[in-house]
């Protein structure tokens, strides 16, 4: 299932998001809590930091049993 998700992510990135080649290559390397933000013509890799109370609300990995 994880492989299919990555294939779907790749198709989405190619067709809908208009990502550059560099951005497309970067996506699979991002770790949990990291994201790619695009603002106009610039891209940024960000590390999301959550307060423990936020983590309890948004930790979907824990709820999936992983």
XYZ file of N, CA, C and O in Angstrom:
264
model
N 0.811 -1.181 0.000
C 0.000 0.000 0.000
C 0.866 1.262 0.000
O 0.539 2.222 -0.638
N 1.970 1.227 0.749
C 2.856 2.382 0.789
C 3.427 2.674 -0.594
O 3.546 3.816 -0.992
N 3.760 1.609 -1.350
C 4.291 1.799 -2.696
C 3.254 2.480 -3.580
O 3.577 3.415 -4.303
N 2.010 2.021 -3.509
C 0.959 2.629 -4.324
C 0.764 4.092 -3.974
O 0.528 4.919 -4.844
N 0.891 4.414 -2.688
C 0.765 5.799 -2.263
C 1.870 6.641 -2.896
O 1.627 7.743 -3.357
N 3.085 6.096 -2.929
C 4.196 6.851 -3.536
C 3.983 7.031 -5.035
O 4.289 8.079 -5.577
N 3.441 6.009 -5.700
C 3.151 6.141 -7.132
C 2.097 7.216 -7.339
O 2.232 8.088 -8.196
N 1.040 7.179 -6.526
C -0.021 8.181 -6.638
C 0.530 9.572 -6.349
O 0.178 10.536 -7.033
N 1.400 9.681 -5.345
C 2.004 10.974 -5.030
C 2.808 11.492 -6.221
O 2.776 12.676 -6.525
N 3.524 10.592 -6.881
C 4.316 10.988 -8.038
C 3.460 11.473 -9.190
O 3.775 12.471 -9.839
N 2.365 10.783 -9.435
C 1.440 11.195 -10.504
C 0.829 12.543 -10.162
O 0.738 13.432 -11.001
N 0.428 12.723 -8.915
C -0.144 13.990 -8.475
C 0.872 15.113 -8.639
O 0.551 16.190 -9.146
N 2.101 14.857 -8.231
C 3.141 15.873 -8.334
C 3.389 16.253 -9.785
O 3.564 17.425 -10.109
N 3.401 15.262 -10.668
C 3.653 15.530 -12.079
C 2.506 16.294 -12.733
O 2.720 17.246 -13.469
N 1.285 15.874 -12.464
C 0.158 16.378 -13.230
C -0.539 17.587 -12.627
O -0.939 18.485 -13.358
N -0.719 17.618 -11.343
C -1.554 18.654 -10.749
C -0.792 19.781 -10.082
O -1.237 20.920 -10.106
N 0.327 19.458 -9.474
C 1.018 20.465 -8.678
C 2.024 21.288 -9.472
O 2.445 22.337 -9.016
N 2.438 20.803 -10.618
C 3.400 21.535 -11.423
C 4.753 21.687 -10.763
O 5.394 22.721 -10.885
N 5.182 20.649 -10.044
C 6.472 20.722 -9.358
C 7.621 20.671 -10.354
O 7.527 20.059 -11.405
N 8.724 21.291 -9.967
C 9.933 21.223 -10.780
C 10.558 19.840 -10.619
O 10.200 19.084 -9.703
N 11.507 19.515 -11.462
C 12.205 18.240 -11.353
C 12.897 18.088 -10.008
O 12.865 17.024 -9.393
N 13.504 19.147 -9.530
C 14.180 19.113 -8.229
C 13.175 18.858 -7.109
O 13.428 18.057 -6.201
N 12.032 19.512 -7.158
C 11.008 19.324 -6.124
C 10.475 17.895 -6.140
O 10.280 17.287 -5.082
N 10.261 17.344 -7.328
C 9.770 15.959 -7.441
C 10.767 14.976 -6.847
O 10.384 14.030 -6.159
N 12.061 15.199 -7.090
C 13.090 14.309 -6.547
C 13.189 14.439 -5.035
O 13.531 13.486 -4.343
N 12.887 15.603 -4.524
C 13.004 15.873 -3.097
C 11.894 15.200 -2.287
O 12.121 14.744 -1.162
N 10.693 15.092 -2.830
C 9.544 14.582 -2.080
C 9.796 13.235 -1.396
O 9.497 13.096 -0.215
N 10.336 12.238 -2.086
C 10.517 10.939 -1.405
C 11.571 10.957 -0.308
O 11.636 10.039 0.496
N 12.381 11.998 -0.247
C 13.441 12.056 0.760
C 12.990 12.725 2.052
O 13.707 12.688 3.040
N 11.807 13.313 2.044
C 11.326 14.017 3.229
C 10.939 13.028 4.317
O 10.327 12.001 4.053
N 11.299 13.357 5.543
C 10.988 12.515 6.694
C 9.670 12.943 7.314
O 9.107 13.980 6.961
N 9.215 12.167 8.285
C 8.017 12.521 9.028
C 8.201 13.900 9.651
O 9.236 14.190 10.245
N 7.213 14.738 9.469
C 7.274 16.088 10.019
C 7.880 17.109 9.088
O 7.898 18.297 9.390
N 8.387 16.667 7.943
C 8.957 17.597 6.979
C 7.976 17.806 5.829
O 7.174 16.930 5.512
N 8.059 18.972 5.234
C 7.188 19.265 4.115
C 7.857 20.204 3.135
O 8.872 20.836 3.445
N 7.274 20.293 1.954
C 7.748 21.204 0.923
C 6.720 22.311 0.796
O 5.558 22.046 0.479
N 7.125 23.511 1.069
C 6.239 24.663 0.917
C 6.651 25.407 -0.337
O 7.828 25.647 -0.575
N 5.663 25.771 -1.139
C 5.911 26.590 -2.323
C 5.191 27.914 -2.146
O 3.990 27.945 -1.914
N 5.944 28.987 -2.256
C 5.387 30.332 -2.171
C 5.843 31.080 -3.406
O 7.030 31.348 -3.585
N 4.872 31.325 -4.273
C 5.132 31.916 -5.592
C 6.191 31.087 -6.320
O 5.971 29.926 -6.578
N 7.327 31.663 -6.631
C 8.360 30.951 -7.392
C 9.441 30.339 -6.520
O 10.473 29.913 -7.032
N 9.229 30.282 -5.202
C 10.264 29.774 -4.300
C 9.767 28.546 -3.562
O 8.585 28.400 -3.285
N 10.700 27.647 -3.246
C 10.383 26.417 -2.519
C 11.201 26.362 -1.243
O 12.355 26.799 -1.212
N 10.588 25.793 -0.201
C 11.243 25.681 1.087
C 10.966 24.317 1.682
O 9.825 23.849 1.655
N 11.991 23.662 2.214
C 11.791 22.451 2.999
C 11.641 22.912 4.439
O 12.468 23.681 4.949
N 10.561 22.476 5.080
C 10.289 22.910 6.448
C 10.194 21.709 7.368
O 9.845 20.608 6.945
N 10.530 21.916 8.619
C 10.388 20.904 9.663
C 9.282 21.384 10.582
O 9.406 22.424 11.222
N 8.200 20.648 10.627
C 7.065 21.014 11.463
C 7.341 20.566 12.899
O 7.742 19.429 13.131
N 7.139 21.459 13.831
C 7.331 21.140 15.246
C 6.001 21.328 15.963
O 5.364 22.367 15.833
N 5.591 20.305 16.706
C 4.325 20.345 17.398
C 4.528 20.380 18.907
O 5.431 19.729 19.439
N 3.684 21.116 19.569
C 3.604 21.083 21.028
C 3.054 19.706 21.395
O 2.294 19.114 20.630
N 3.429 19.130 22.544
C 2.917 17.805 22.915
C 1.390 17.688 22.845
O 0.860 16.648 22.467
N 0.682 18.754 23.178
C -0.788 18.713 23.094
C -1.249 18.595 21.646
O -2.223 17.899 21.345
N -0.547 19.268 20.726
C -0.880 19.163 19.306
C -0.564 17.768 18.784
O -1.329 17.206 18.001
N 0.552 17.222 19.219
C 0.954 15.891 18.778
C -0.106 14.854 19.136
O -0.428 13.977 18.332
N -0.676 14.979 20.312
C -1.729 14.039 20.727
C -2.936 14.119 19.802
O -3.596 13.113 19.543
N -3.213 15.291 19.267
C -4.365 15.461 18.370
C -4.079 15.019 16.943
O -4.955 14.492 16.262
N -2.861 15.262 16.470
C -2.563 15.083 15.058
C -1.616 13.935 14.749
O -1.173 13.795 13.613
N -1.277 13.081 15.700
C -0.357 11.969 15.469
C -1.119 10.813 14.821
O -1.547 9.865 15.485
N -1.307 10.883 13.519
C -2.056 9.853 12.797
C -1.285 8.532 12.733
O -1.892 7.480 12.649
N 0.041 8.586 12.799
C 0.840 7.369 12.750
C 0.525 6.483 13.957
O 0.351 5.276 13.831
N 0.431 7.081 15.129
C 0.125 6.314 16.344
C -1.251 5.675 16.248
O -1.463 4.539 16.669
N -2.210 6.401 15.669
C -3.567 5.869 15.551
C -3.659 4.751 14.523
O -4.576 3.937 14.557
N -2.714 4.678 13.601
C -2.720 3.616 12.595
C -2.055 2.348 13.141
O -2.033 1.330 12.470
N -1.487 2.423 14.336
C -0.890 1.248 14.949
C 0.527 0.965 14.527
O 1.036 -0.136 14.655
N 1.238 1.966 14.012
C 2.643 1.783 13.600
C 3.564 2.200 14.695
O 3.441 3.050 15.420
